Amino acid sequence: NAGVMQNPRHLVRRRGQEARLRCSPMKGHSHVYWYRQLPEEGLKFMVYLQKENIIDESGMPKERFSAEFPKEGPSILRIQQVVRGDSAAYFCASSPGGQGNTIYFGEGSWLTVV
Amino acid sequence: QKEVEQDPGPLSVPEGAIVSLNCTYSNSAFQYFMWYRQYSRKGPELLMYTYSSGNKEDGRFTAQVDKSSKYISLFIRDSQPSDSATYLCAMRGTGGGATNKLIFGTGTLLAVQP
């Protein structure tokens, strides 16, 4: 029973490049969430998606960040023109959906911007 | 004021001790309360999940929720060195949609000394 799968686990990008982080939810889960964890800080909500829909993007920075969860394939978190401040751990989570459902996290993608 | 407050620690205890971890919150709409354990460079692992007030026990772990005081606790009995990790409290409201968003504390770093 595979859990939430994220790749790449580690990614190094130079300033100005693009970073793409992928997430495959647990089998049977149709809701995906992205969180960011900065050094010495807690997990911060970024975006909540269902298939082909963004439900809540209140935690997404206004510029350079975007997320999608297409009908087929994994969810993608895309960061354009990365800056050093984007260096963080990005966690994807999934749930079956609906109220009261628990949310399970992947192992994370560690982005380093040099 | 943060919505969720958690003492960052670090908390160091001898093996076999009872550990008490706590969070306070300000949003009375929170109804679902969770504790996650996170090892270094790993994703958060769900430990306990409770709805509304009361106690829940699972093995060596007990979660307590006091909604009147807006205070939640996690107790670990007979602590083991393998319990050494960061413990994150998380919570959310009800109503579906955007309220699936989890709000996390900053985490408490626990070290259990053999």
mmCIF file with all atom_site columns, C-alpha atoms in Angstrom:
data_model
loop_
_atom_site.group_PDB
_atom_site.id
_atom_site.type_symbol
_atom_site.label_atom_id
_atom_site.label_alt_id
_atom_site.label_comp_id
_atom_site.label_asym_id
_atom_site.label_entity_id
_atom_site.label_seq_id
_atom_site.pdbx_PDB_ins_code
_atom_site.Cartn_x
_atom_site.Cartn_y
_atom_site.Cartn_z
_atom_site.occupancy
_atom_site.B_iso_or_equiv
_atom_site.pdbx_formal_charge
_atom_site.auth_seq_id
_atom_site.auth_comp_id
_atom_site.auth_asym_id
_atom_site.auth_atom_id
_atom_site.pdbx_PDB_model_num
ATOM 1   C CA . ASN A 1 1   ? 0.000   0.000  0.000   1.00 0.00 ? 1   ASN A CA 1
ATOM 2   C CA . ALA A 1 2   ? 2.041   2.866  -1.319  1.00 0.00 ? 2   ALA A CA 1
ATOM 3   C CA . GLY A 1 3   ? 1.879   6.107  0.570   1.00 0.00 ? 3   GLY A CA 1
ATOM 4   C CA . VAL A 1 4   ? 2.101   9.623  -0.796  1.00 0.00 ? 4   VAL A CA 1
ATOM 5   C CA . MET A 1 5   ? 4.951   9.643  -3.278  1.00 0.00 ? 5   MET A CA 1
ATOM 6   C CA . GLN A 1 6   ? 7.018   12.736 -3.907  1.00 0.00 ? 6   GLN A CA 1
ATOM 7   C CA . ASN A 1 7   ? 9.850   13.337 -6.298  1.00 0.00 ? 7   ASN A CA 1
ATOM 8   C CA . PRO A 1 8   ? 12.474  14.467 -6.534  1.00 0.00 ? 8   PRO A CA 1
ATOM 9   C CA . ARG A 1 9   ? 13.469  14.067 -2.897  1.00 0.00 ? 9   ARG A CA 1
ATOM 10  C CA . HIS A 1 10  ? 16.277  16.552 -3.298  1.00 0.00 ? 10  HIS A CA 1
ATOM 11  C CA . LEU A 1 11  ? 16.572  19.288 -5.895  1.00 0.00 ? 11  LEU A CA 1
ATOM 12  C CA . VAL A 1 12  ? 19.245  21.927 -6.385  1.00 0.00 ? 12  VAL A CA 1
ATOM 13  C CA . ARG A 1 13  ? 18.509  24.913 -8.571  1.00 0.00 ? 13  ARG A CA 1
ATOM 14  C CA . ARG A 1 14  ? 20.410  28.077 -9.380  1.00 0.00 ? 14  ARG A CA 1
ATOM 15  C CA . ARG A 1 15  ? 18.705  31.404 -8.827  1.00 0.00 ? 15  ARG A CA 1
ATOM 16  C CA . GLY A 1 16  ? 16.373  32.190 -11.707 1.00 0.00 ? 16  GLY A CA 1
ATOM 17  C CA . GLN A 1 17  ? 15.750  28.577 -12.719 1.00 0.00 ? 17  GLN A CA 1
ATOM 18  C CA . GLU A 1 18  ? 12.473  26.719 -12.421 1.00 0.00 ? 18  GLU A CA 1
ATOM 19  C CA . ALA A 1 19  ? 11.681  23.995 -9.902  1.00 0.00 ? 19  ALA A CA 1
ATOM 20  C CA . ARG A 1 20  ? 9.015   21.354 -10.464 1.00 0.00 ? 20  ARG A CA 1
ATOM 21  C CA . LEU A 1 21  ? 7.948   19.130 -7.626  1.00 0.00 ? 21  LEU A CA 1
ATOM 22  C CA . ARG A 1 22  ? 5.685   16.141 -8.221  1.00 0.00 ? 22  ARG A CA 1
ATOM 23  C CA . CYS A 1 23  ? 3.275   14.352 -5.936  1.00 0.00 ? 23  CYS A CA 1
ATOM 24  C CA . SER A 1 24  ? 1.249   11.191 -6.408  1.00 0.00 ? 24  SER A CA 1
ATOM 25  C CA . PRO A 1 25  ? -1.429  10.829 -3.720  1.00 0.00 ? 25  PRO A CA 1
ATOM 26  C CA . MET A 1 26  ? -2.224  7.632  -1.900  1.00 0.00 ? 26  MET A CA 1
ATOM 27  C CA . LYS A 1 27  ? -4.375  5.195  -3.819  1.00 0.00 ? 27  LYS A CA 1
ATOM 28  C CA . GLY A 1 28  ? -8.008  6.188  -3.558  1.00 0.00 ? 28  GLY A CA 1
ATOM 29  C CA . HIS A 1 29  ? -7.234  9.750  -2.468  1.00 0.00 ? 29  HIS A CA 1
ATOM 30  C CA . SER A 1 30  ? -8.546  12.565 -4.625  1.00 0.00 ? 30  SER A CA 1
ATOM 31  C CA . HIS A 1 31  ? -7.500  15.542 -2.481  1.00 0.00 ? 31  HIS A CA 1
ATOM 32  C CA . VAL A 1 32  ? -3.966  16.900 -2.491  1.00 0.00 ? 32  VAL A CA 1
ATOM 33  C CA . TYR A 1 33  ? -2.343  19.550 -0.321  1.00 0.00 ? 33  TYR A CA 1
ATOM 34  C CA . TRP A 1 34  ? 1.027   21.255 -0.514  1.00 0.00 ? 34  TRP A CA 1
ATOM 35  C CA . TYR A 1 35  ? 2.832   22.573 2.561   1.00 0.00 ? 35  TYR A CA 1
ATOM 36  C CA . ARG A 1 36  ? 6.163   24.321 2.940   1.00 0.00 ? 36  ARG A CA 1
ATOM 37  C CA . GLN A 1 37  ? 8.519   23.985 5.890   1.00 0.00 ? 37  GLN A CA 1
ATOM 38  C CA . LEU A 1 38  ? 11.180  26.624 6.260   1.00 0.00 ? 38  LEU A CA 1
ATOM 39  C CA . PRO A 1 39  ? 14.159  26.058 8.588   1.00 0.00 ? 39  PRO A CA 1
ATOM 40  C CA . GLU A 1 40  ? 13.139  26.456 12.242  1.00 0.00 ? 40  GLU A CA 1
ATOM 41  C CA . GLU A 1 41  ? 9.509   26.997 11.271  1.00 0.00 ? 41  GLU A CA 1
ATOM 42  C CA . GLY A 1 42  ? 6.422   24.850 11.253  1.00 0.00 ? 42  GLY A CA 1
ATOM 43  C CA . LEU A 1 43  ? 4.539   23.562 8.277   1.00 0.00 ? 43  LEU A CA 1
ATOM 44  C CA . LYS A 1 44  ? 2.680   26.259 6.376   1.00 0.00 ? 44  LYS A CA 1
ATOM 45  C CA . PHE A 1 45  ? -0.278  25.515 4.149   1.00 0.00 ? 45  PHE A CA 1
ATOM 46  C CA . MET A 1 46  ? 0.146   26.546 0.531   1.00 0.00 ? 46  MET A CA 1
ATOM 47  C CA . VAL A 1 47  ? -2.616  25.073 -1.622  1.00 0.00 ? 47  VAL A CA 1
ATOM 48  C CA . TYR A 1 48  ? -5.408  22.505 -1.647  1.00 0.00 ? 48  TYR A CA 1
ATOM 49  C CA . LEU A 1 49  ? -6.437  20.814 -4.887  1.00 0.00 ? 49  LEU A CA 1
ATOM 50  C CA . GLN A 1 50  ? -8.843  18.245 -6.161  1.00 0.00 ? 50  GLN A CA 1
ATOM 51  C CA . LYS A 1 51  ? -8.643  16.737 -9.624  1.00 0.00 ? 51  LYS A CA 1
ATOM 52  C CA . GLU A 1 52  ? -8.521  19.626 -12.119 1.00 0.00 ? 52  GLU A CA 1
ATOM 53  C CA . ASN A 1 53  ? -9.568  22.147 -9.477  1.00 0.00 ? 53  ASN A CA 1
ATOM 54  C CA . ILE A 1 54  ? -7.810  24.487 -7.082  1.00 0.00 ? 54  ILE A CA 1
ATOM 55  C CA . ILE A 1 55  ? -9.967  24.614 -3.962  1.00 0.00 ? 55  ILE A CA 1
ATOM 56  C CA . ASP A 1 56  ? -7.917  26.894 -1.712  1.00 0.00 ? 56  ASP A CA 1
ATOM 57  C CA . GLU A 1 57  ? -4.704  28.686 -2.677  1.00 0.00 ? 57  GLU A CA 1
ATOM 58  C CA . SER A 1 58  ? -4.702  31.167 0.175   1.00 0.00 ? 58  SER A CA 1
ATOM 59  C CA . GLY A 1 59  ? -1.192  30.131 1.249   1.00 0.00 ? 59  GLY A CA 1
ATOM 60  C CA . MET A 1 60  ? 0.453   30.442 -2.139  1.00 0.00 ? 60  MET A CA 1
ATOM 61  C CA . PRO A 1 61  ? 2.777   33.379 -2.775  1.00 0.00 ? 61  PRO A CA 1
ATOM 62  C CA . LYS A 1 62  ? 1.191   35.712 -5.296  1.00 0.00 ? 62  LYS A CA 1
ATOM 63  C CA . GLU A 1 63  ? 3.968   35.423 -7.841  1.00 0.00 ? 63  GLU A CA 1
ATOM 64  C CA . ARG A 1 64  ? 6.155   32.655 -9.273  1.00 0.00 ? 64  ARG A CA 1
ATOM 65  C CA . PHE A 1 65  ? 4.288   29.776 -7.584  1.00 0.00 ? 65  PHE A CA 1
ATOM 66  C CA . SER A 1 66  ? 1.613   27.652 -9.215  1.00 0.00 ? 66  SER A CA 1
ATOM 67  C CA . ALA A 1 67  ? 0.060   24.257 -8.633  1.00 0.00 ? 67  ALA A CA 1
ATOM 68  C CA . GLU A 1 68  ? -2.024  21.832 -10.619 1.00 0.00 ? 68  GLU A CA 1
ATOM 69  C CA . PHE A 1 69  ? -3.592  18.428 -10.209 1.00 0.00 ? 69  PHE A CA 1
ATOM 70  C CA . PRO A 1 70  ? -4.575  17.214 -13.675 1.00 0.00 ? 70  PRO A CA 1
ATOM 71  C CA . LYS A 1 71  ? -7.115  14.541 -14.484 1.00 0.00 ? 71  LYS A CA 1
ATOM 72  C CA . GLU A 1 72  ? -4.283  12.150 -15.243 1.00 0.00 ? 72  GLU A CA 1
ATOM 73  C CA . GLY A 1 73  ? -0.904  12.137 -13.552 1.00 0.00 ? 73  GLY A CA 1
ATOM 74  C CA . PRO A 1 74  ? 0.606   13.614 -10.434 1.00 0.00 ? 74  PRO A CA 1
ATOM 75  C CA . SER A 1 75  ? 0.071   16.979 -8.824  1.00 0.00 ? 75  SER A CA 1
ATOM 76  C CA . ILE A 1 76  ? 2.778   19.496 -9.718  1.00 0.00 ? 76  ILE A CA 1
ATOM 77  C CA . LEU A 1 77  ? 4.054   22.408 -7.655  1.00 0.00 ? 77  LEU A CA 1
ATOM 78  C CA . ARG A 1 78  ? 5.941   24.770 -9.908  1.00 0.00 ? 78  ARG A CA 1
ATOM 79  C CA . ILE A 1 79  ? 8.239   27.549 -8.753  1.00 0.00 ? 79  ILE A CA 1
ATOM 80  C CA . GLN A 1 80  ? 9.484   29.891 -11.439 1.00 0.00 ? 80  GLN A CA 1
ATOM 81  C CA . GLN A 1 81  ? 12.602  32.065 -11.200 1.00 0.00 ? 81  GLN A CA 1
ATOM 82  C CA . VAL A 1 82  ? 13.617  30.596 -7.853  1.00 0.00 ? 82  VAL A CA 1
ATOM 83  C CA . VAL A 1 83  ? 15.312  32.751 -5.229  1.00 0.00 ? 83  VAL A CA 1
ATOM 84  C CA . ARG A 1 84  ? 17.358  31.730 -2.184  1.00 0.00 ? 84  ARG A CA 1
ATOM 85  C CA . GLY A 1 85  ? 14.352  32.289 0.055   1.00 0.00 ? 85  GLY A CA 1
ATOM 86  C CA . ASP A 1 86  ? 12.532  29.458 -1.722  1.00 0.00 ? 86  ASP A CA 1
ATOM 87  C CA . SER A 1 87  ? 14.959  26.957 -0.198  1.00 0.00 ? 87  SER A CA 1
ATOM 88  C CA . ALA A 1 88  ? 12.774  24.772 1.990   1.00 0.00 ? 88  ALA A CA 1
ATOM 89  C CA . ALA A 1 89  ? 11.180  21.377 2.369   1.00 0.00 ? 89  ALA A CA 1
ATOM 90  C CA . TYR A 1 90  ? 7.983   21.030 0.372   1.00 0.00 ? 90  TYR A CA 1
ATOM 91  C CA . PHE A 1 91  ? 5.543   18.414 1.576   1.00 0.00 ? 91  PHE A CA 1
ATOM 92  C CA . CYS A 1 92  ? 2.625   16.988 -0.281  1.00 0.00 ? 92  CYS A CA 1
ATOM 93  C CA . ALA A 1 93  ? -0.279  15.379 1.547   1.00 0.00 ? 93  ALA A CA 1
ATOM 94  C CA . SER A 1 94  ? -3.432  13.621 0.477   1.00 0.00 ? 94  SER A CA 1
ATOM 95  C CA . SER A 1 95  ? -6.794  12.597 1.858   1.00 0.00 ? 95  SER A CA 1
ATOM 96  C CA . PRO A 1 96  ? -9.824  10.729 0.569   1.00 0.00 ? 96  PRO A CA 1
ATOM 97  C CA . GLY A 1 97  ? -11.760 13.974 0.837   1.00 0.00 ? 97  GLY A CA 1
ATOM 98  C CA . GLY A 1 98  ? -14.691 15.106 2.876   1.00 0.00 ? 98  GLY A CA 1
ATOM 99  C CA . GLN A 1 99  ? -14.883 16.294 6.432   1.00 0.00 ? 99  GLN A CA 1
ATOM 100 C CA . GLY A 1 100 ? -13.150 14.325 9.110   1.00 0.00 ? 100 GLY A CA 1
ATOM 101 C CA . ASN A 1 101 ? -10.727 12.551 6.833   1.00 0.00 ? 101 ASN A CA 1
ATOM 102 C CA . THR A 1 102 ? -7.155  12.300 8.002   1.00 0.00 ? 102 THR A CA 1
ATOM 103 C CA . ILE A 1 103 ? -4.387  13.786 5.936   1.00 0.00 ? 103 ILE A CA 1
ATOM 104 C CA . TYR A 1 104 ? -1.258  11.759 5.166   1.00 0.00 ? 104 TYR A CA 1
ATOM 105 C CA . PHE A 1 105 ? 2.061   13.302 4.223   1.00 0.00 ? 105 PHE A CA 1
ATOM 106 C CA . GLY A 1 106 ? 4.773   12.298 1.826   1.00 0.00 ? 106 GLY A CA 1
ATOM 107 C CA . GLU A 1 107 ? 8.469   12.287 2.653   1.00 0.00 ? 107 GLU A CA 1
ATOM 108 C CA . GLY A 1 108 ? 9.011   15.731 1.187   1.00 0.00 ? 108 GLY A CA 1
ATOM 109 C CA . SER A 1 109 ? 11.082  17.389 -1.508  1.00 0.00 ? 109 SER A CA 1
ATOM 110 C CA . TRP A 1 110 ? 14.058  19.409 -0.311  1.00 0.00 ? 110 TRP A CA 1
ATOM 111 C CA . LEU A 1 111 ? 14.749  22.360 -2.556  1.00 0.00 ? 111 LEU A CA 1
ATOM 112 C CA . THR A 1 112 ? 18.075  24.154 -2.315  1.00 0.00 ? 112 THR A CA 1
ATOM 113 C CA . VAL A 1 113 ? 18.606  27.324 -4.313  1.00 0.00 ? 113 VAL A CA 1
ATOM 114 C CA . VAL A 1 114 ? 22.233  28.268 -4.867  1.00 0.00 ? 114 VAL A CA 1
ATOM 115 C CA . GLN B 2 1   ? -0.727  36.263 17.789  1.00 0.00 ? 1   GLN B CA 1
ATOM 116 C CA . LYS B 2 2   ? -0.306  32.902 16.088  1.00 0.00 ? 2   LYS B CA 1
ATOM 117 C CA . GLU B 2 3   ? -3.388  30.719 15.721  1.00 0.00 ? 3   GLU B CA 1
ATOM 118 C CA . VAL B 2 4   ? -1.499  27.784 17.242  1.00 0.00 ? 4   VAL B CA 1
ATOM 119 C CA . GLU B 2 5   ? 1.238   28.112 19.848  1.00 0.00 ? 5   GLU B CA 1
ATOM 120 C CA . GLN B 2 6   ? 3.655   25.321 20.685  1.00 0.00 ? 6   GLN B CA 1
ATOM 121 C CA . ASP B 2 7   ? 6.761   25.390 22.866  1.00 0.00 ? 7   ASP B CA 1
ATOM 122 C CA . PRO B 2 8   ? 9.669   24.587 20.517  1.00 0.00 ? 8   PRO B CA 1
ATOM 123 C CA . GLY B 2 9   ? 11.755  22.943 23.231  1.00 0.00 ? 9   GLY B CA 1
ATOM 124 C CA . PRO B 2 10  ? 14.113  21.193 23.027  1.00 0.00 ? 10  PRO B CA 1
ATOM 125 C CA . LEU B 2 11  ? 12.779  18.829 25.650  1.00 0.00 ? 11  LEU B CA 1
ATOM 126 C CA . SER B 2 12  ? 15.232  16.257 27.010  1.00 0.00 ? 12  SER B CA 1
ATOM 127 C CA . VAL B 2 13  ? 14.033  13.370 29.183  1.00 0.00 ? 13  VAL B CA 1
ATOM 128 C CA . PRO B 2 14  ? 15.503  10.087 30.415  1.00 0.00 ? 14  PRO B CA 1
ATOM 129 C CA . GLU B 2 15  ? 14.325  6.820  28.933  1.00 0.00 ? 15  GLU B CA 1
ATOM 130 C CA . GLY B 2 16  ? 11.143  5.585  30.628  1.00 0.00 ? 16  GLY B CA 1
ATOM 131 C CA . ALA B 2 17  ? 9.895   9.052  31.565  1.00 0.00 ? 17  ALA B CA 1
ATOM 132 C CA . ILE B 2 18  ? 6.400   10.339 30.882  1.00 0.00 ? 18  ILE B CA 1
ATOM 133 C CA . VAL B 2 19  ? 6.474   13.116 28.308  1.00 0.00 ? 19  VAL B CA 1
ATOM 134 C CA . SER B 2 20  ? 3.884   15.866 28.102  1.00 0.00 ? 20  SER B CA 1
ATOM 135 C CA . LEU B 2 21  ? 3.616   17.954 24.940  1.00 0.00 ? 21  LEU B CA 1
ATOM 136 C CA . ASN B 2 22  ? 1.154   20.812 24.610  1.00 0.00 ? 22  ASN B CA 1
ATOM 137 C CA . CYS B 2 23  ? -0.391  23.302 22.235  1.00 0.00 ? 23  CYS B CA 1
ATOM 138 C CA . THR B 2 24  ? -2.728  26.210 22.722  1.00 0.00 ? 24  THR B CA 1
ATOM 139 C CA . TYR B 2 25  ? -4.887  27.770 20.051  1.00 0.00 ? 25  TYR B CA 1
ATOM 140 C CA . SER B 2 26  ? -7.039  30.803 19.566  1.00 0.00 ? 26  SER B CA 1
ATOM 141 C CA . ASN B 2 27  ? -9.586  29.811 16.904  1.00 0.00 ? 27  ASN B CA 1
ATOM 142 C CA . SER B 2 28  ? -12.724 28.358 18.508  1.00 0.00 ? 28  SER B CA 1
ATOM 143 C CA . ALA B 2 29  ? -13.775 26.937 15.116  1.00 0.00 ? 29  ALA B CA 1
ATOM 144 C CA . PHE B 2 30  ? -11.141 24.203 15.316  1.00 0.00 ? 30  PHE B CA 1
ATOM 145 C CA . GLN B 2 31  ? -12.795 20.816 15.771  1.00 0.00 ? 31  GLN B CA 1
ATOM 146 C CA . TYR B 2 32  ? -10.251 18.274 14.563  1.00 0.00 ? 32  TYR B CA 1
ATOM 147 C CA . PHE B 2 33  ? -6.943  17.893 16.380  1.00 0.00 ? 33  PHE B CA 1
ATOM 148 C CA . MET B 2 34  ? -3.939  15.886 15.343  1.00 0.00 ? 34  MET B CA 1
ATOM 149 C CA . TRP B 2 35  ? -0.450  15.054 16.501  1.00 0.00 ? 35  TRP B CA 1
ATOM 150 C CA . TYR B 2 36  ? 2.266   14.262 14.002  1.00 0.00 ? 36  TYR B CA 1
ATOM 151 C CA . ARG B 2 37  ? 5.757   12.940 14.620  1.00 0.00 ? 37  ARG B CA 1
ATOM 152 C CA . GLN B 2 38  ? 8.545   14.055 12.306  1.00 0.00 ? 38  GLN B CA 1
ATOM 153 C CA . TYR B 2 39  ? 12.008  12.558 12.230  1.00 0.00 ? 39  TYR B CA 1
ATOM 154 C CA . SER B 2 40  ? 14.836  14.595 10.795  1.00 0.00 ? 40  SER B CA 1
ATOM 155 C CA . ARG B 2 41  ? 14.596  14.965 7.003   1.00 0.00 ? 41  ARG B CA 1
ATOM 156 C CA . LYS B 2 42  ? 11.395  12.903 6.903   1.00 0.00 ? 42  LYS B CA 1
ATOM 157 C CA . GLY B 2 43  ? 7.717   13.639 6.370   1.00 0.00 ? 43  GLY B CA 1
ATOM 158 C CA . PRO B 2 44  ? 5.245   14.100 9.250   1.00 0.00 ? 44  PRO B CA 1
ATOM 159 C CA . GLU B 2 45  ? 3.724   10.825 10.425  1.00 0.00 ? 45  GLU B CA 1
ATOM 160 C CA . LEU B 2 46  ? 0.203   10.903 11.875  1.00 0.00 ? 46  LEU B CA 1
ATOM 161 C CA . LEU B 2 47  ? 0.178   9.689  15.487  1.00 0.00 ? 47  LEU B CA 1
ATOM 162 C CA . MET B 2 48  ? -3.168  10.694 16.944  1.00 0.00 ? 48  MET B CA 1
ATOM 163 C CA . TYR B 2 49  ? -6.396  12.122 15.558  1.00 0.00 ? 49  TYR B CA 1
ATOM 164 C CA . THR B 2 50  ? -9.251  13.354 17.718  1.00 0.00 ? 50  THR B CA 1
ATOM 165 C CA . TYR B 2 51  ? -12.506 15.135 17.104  1.00 0.00 ? 51  TYR B CA 1
ATOM 166 C CA . SER B 2 52  ? -13.757 17.753 19.560  1.00 0.00 ? 52  SER B CA 1
ATOM 167 C CA . SER B 2 53  ? -13.030 17.422 23.282  1.00 0.00 ? 53  SER B CA 1
ATOM 168 C CA . GLY B 2 54  ? -11.989 14.337 25.217  1.00 0.00 ? 54  GLY B CA 1
ATOM 169 C CA . ASN B 2 55  ? -9.240  11.763 25.484  1.00 0.00 ? 55  ASN B CA 1
ATOM 170 C CA . LYS B 2 56  ? -7.945  9.163  23.084  1.00 0.00 ? 56  LYS B CA 1
ATOM 171 C CA . GLU B 2 57  ? -5.433  6.455  23.873  1.00 0.00 ? 57  GLU B CA 1
ATOM 172 C CA . ASP B 2 58  ? -3.322  4.383  21.501  1.00 0.00 ? 58  ASP B CA 1
ATOM 173 C CA . GLY B 2 59  ? -0.621  2.232  23.057  1.00 0.00 ? 59  GLY B CA 1
ATOM 174 C CA . ARG B 2 60  ? 1.853   4.483  24.871  1.00 0.00 ? 60  ARG B CA 1
ATOM 175 C CA . PHE B 2 61  ? 0.254   7.632  23.466  1.00 0.00 ? 61  PHE B CA 1
ATOM 176 C CA . THR B 2 62  ? -2.677  9.583  24.915  1.00 0.00 ? 62  THR B CA 1
ATOM 177 C CA . ALA B 2 63  ? -4.150  12.692 23.312  1.00 0.00 ? 63  ALA B CA 1
ATOM 178 C CA . GLN B 2 64  ? -6.287  15.120 25.286  1.00 0.00 ? 64  GLN B CA 1
ATOM 179 C CA . VAL B 2 65  ? -8.379  17.996 23.990  1.00 0.00 ? 65  VAL B CA 1
ATOM 180 C CA . ASP B 2 66  ? -9.854  20.691 26.238  1.00 0.00 ? 66  ASP B CA 1
ATOM 181 C CA . LYS B 2 67  ? -11.856 22.972 23.974  1.00 0.00 ? 67  LYS B CA 1
ATOM 182 C CA . SER B 2 68  ? -13.007 25.182 26.838  1.00 0.00 ? 68  SER B CA 1
ATOM 183 C CA . SER B 2 69  ? -9.377  26.120 27.499  1.00 0.00 ? 69  SER B CA 1
ATOM 184 C CA . LYS B 2 70  ? -8.294  25.820 23.843  1.00 0.00 ? 70  LYS B CA 1
ATOM 185 C CA . TYR B 2 71  ? -5.557  23.458 24.952  1.00 0.00 ? 71  TYR B CA 1
ATOM 186 C CA . ILE B 2 72  ? -4.429  20.089 23.615  1.00 0.00 ? 72  ILE B CA 1
ATOM 187 C CA . SER B 2 73  ? -1.871  17.651 24.973  1.00 0.00 ? 73  SER B CA 1
ATOM 188 C CA . LEU B 2 74  ? -0.009  14.538 23.927  1.00 0.00 ? 74  LEU B CA 1
ATOM 189 C CA . PHE B 2 75  ? 1.334   12.209 26.608  1.00 0.00 ? 75  PHE B CA 1
ATOM 190 C CA . ILE B 2 76  ? 3.953   9.567  25.893  1.00 0.00 ? 76  ILE B CA 1
ATOM 191 C CA . ARG B 2 77  ? 4.373   6.864  28.533  1.00 0.00 ? 77  ARG B CA 1
ATOM 192 C CA . ASP B 2 78  ? 7.540   4.820  28.988  1.00 0.00 ? 78  ASP B CA 1
ATOM 193 C CA . SER B 2 79  ? 9.400   6.999  26.523  1.00 0.00 ? 79  SER B CA 1
ATOM 194 C CA . GLN B 2 80  ? 12.030  5.334  24.333  1.00 0.00 ? 80  GLN B CA 1
ATOM 195 C CA . PRO B 2 81  ? 15.059  6.729  22.488  1.00 0.00 ? 81  PRO B CA 1
ATOM 196 C CA . SER B 2 82  ? 13.190  5.938  19.260  1.00 0.00 ? 82  SER B CA 1
ATOM 197 C CA . ASP B 2 83  ? 10.598  8.546  20.313  1.00 0.00 ? 83  ASP B CA 1
ATOM 198 C CA . SER B 2 84  ? 13.231  11.242 19.791  1.00 0.00 ? 84  SER B CA 1
ATOM 199 C CA . ALA B 2 85  ? 11.752  13.447 17.079  1.00 0.00 ? 85  ALA B CA 1
ATOM 200 C CA . THR B 2 86  ? 9.871   16.680 16.516  1.00 0.00 ? 86  THR B CA 1
ATOM 201 C CA . TYR B 2 87  ? 6.208   16.522 17.525  1.00 0.00 ? 87  TYR B CA 1
ATOM 202 C CA . LEU B 2 88  ? 3.803   18.755 15.655  1.00 0.00 ? 88  LEU B CA 1
ATOM 203 C CA . CYS B 2 89  ? 0.269   19.579 16.704  1.00 0.00 ? 89  CYS B CA 1
ATOM 204 C CA . ALA B 2 90  ? -2.199  20.401 13.944  1.00 0.00 ? 90  ALA B CA 1
ATOM 205 C CA . MET B 2 91  ? -5.840  21.364 13.818  1.00 0.00 ? 91  MET B CA 1
ATOM 206 C CA . ARG B 2 92  ? -8.633  22.417 11.507  1.00 0.00 ? 92  ARG B CA 1
ATOM 207 C CA . GLY B 2 93  ? -12.257 23.437 11.506  1.00 0.00 ? 93  GLY B CA 1
ATOM 208 C CA . THR B 2 94  ? -15.344 21.925 9.885   1.00 0.00 ? 94  THR B CA 1
ATOM 209 C CA . GLY B 2 95  ? -17.418 22.926 6.913   1.00 0.00 ? 95  GLY B CA 1
ATOM 210 C CA . GLY B 2 96  ? -15.636 21.162 4.079   1.00 0.00 ? 96  GLY B CA 1
ATOM 211 C CA . GLY B 2 97  ? -13.748 22.827 1.266   1.00 0.00 ? 97  GLY B CA 1
ATOM 212 C CA . ALA B 2 98  ? -11.185 25.283 2.491   1.00 0.00 ? 98  ALA B CA 1
ATOM 213 C CA . THR B 2 99  ? -11.422 24.118 6.087   1.00 0.00 ? 99  THR B CA 1
ATOM 214 C CA . ASN B 2 100 ? -9.501  20.968 5.146   1.00 0.00 ? 100 ASN B CA 1
ATOM 215 C CA . LYS B 2 101 ? -6.488  23.224 5.620   1.00 0.00 ? 101 LYS B CA 1
ATOM 216 C CA . LEU B 2 102 ? -4.410  22.181 8.627   1.00 0.00 ? 102 LEU B CA 1
ATOM 217 C CA . ILE B 2 103 ? -2.867  24.781 10.902  1.00 0.00 ? 103 ILE B CA 1
ATOM 218 C CA . PHE B 2 104 ? 0.324   23.541 12.528  1.00 0.00 ? 104 PHE B CA 1
ATOM 219 C CA . GLY B 2 105 ? 2.254   24.455 15.612  1.00 0.00 ? 105 GLY B CA 1
ATOM 220 C CA . THR B 2 106 ? 5.964   25.036 15.140  1.00 0.00 ? 106 THR B CA 1
ATOM 221 C CA . GLY B 2 107 ? 6.815   21.676 16.684  1.00 0.00 ? 107 GLY B CA 1
ATOM 222 C CA . THR B 2 108 ? 8.533   20.524 19.878  1.00 0.00 ? 108 THR B CA 1
ATOM 223 C CA . LEU B 2 109 ? 11.896  18.779 19.587  1.00 0.00 ? 109 LEU B CA 1
ATOM 224 C CA . LEU B 2 110 ? 12.037  15.811 21.972  1.00 0.00 ? 110 LEU B CA 1
ATOM 225 C CA . ALA B 2 111 ? 15.196  13.931 22.917  1.00 0.00 ? 111 ALA B CA 1
ATOM 226 C CA . VAL B 2 112 ? 14.891  10.752 24.986  1.00 0.00 ? 112 VAL B CA 1
ATOM 227 C CA . GLN B 2 113 ? 18.230  9.895  26.571  1.00 0.00 ? 113 GLN B CA 1
ATOM 228 C CA . PRO B 2 114 ? 19.083  6.204  26.962  1.00 0.00 ? 114 PRO B CA 1
#
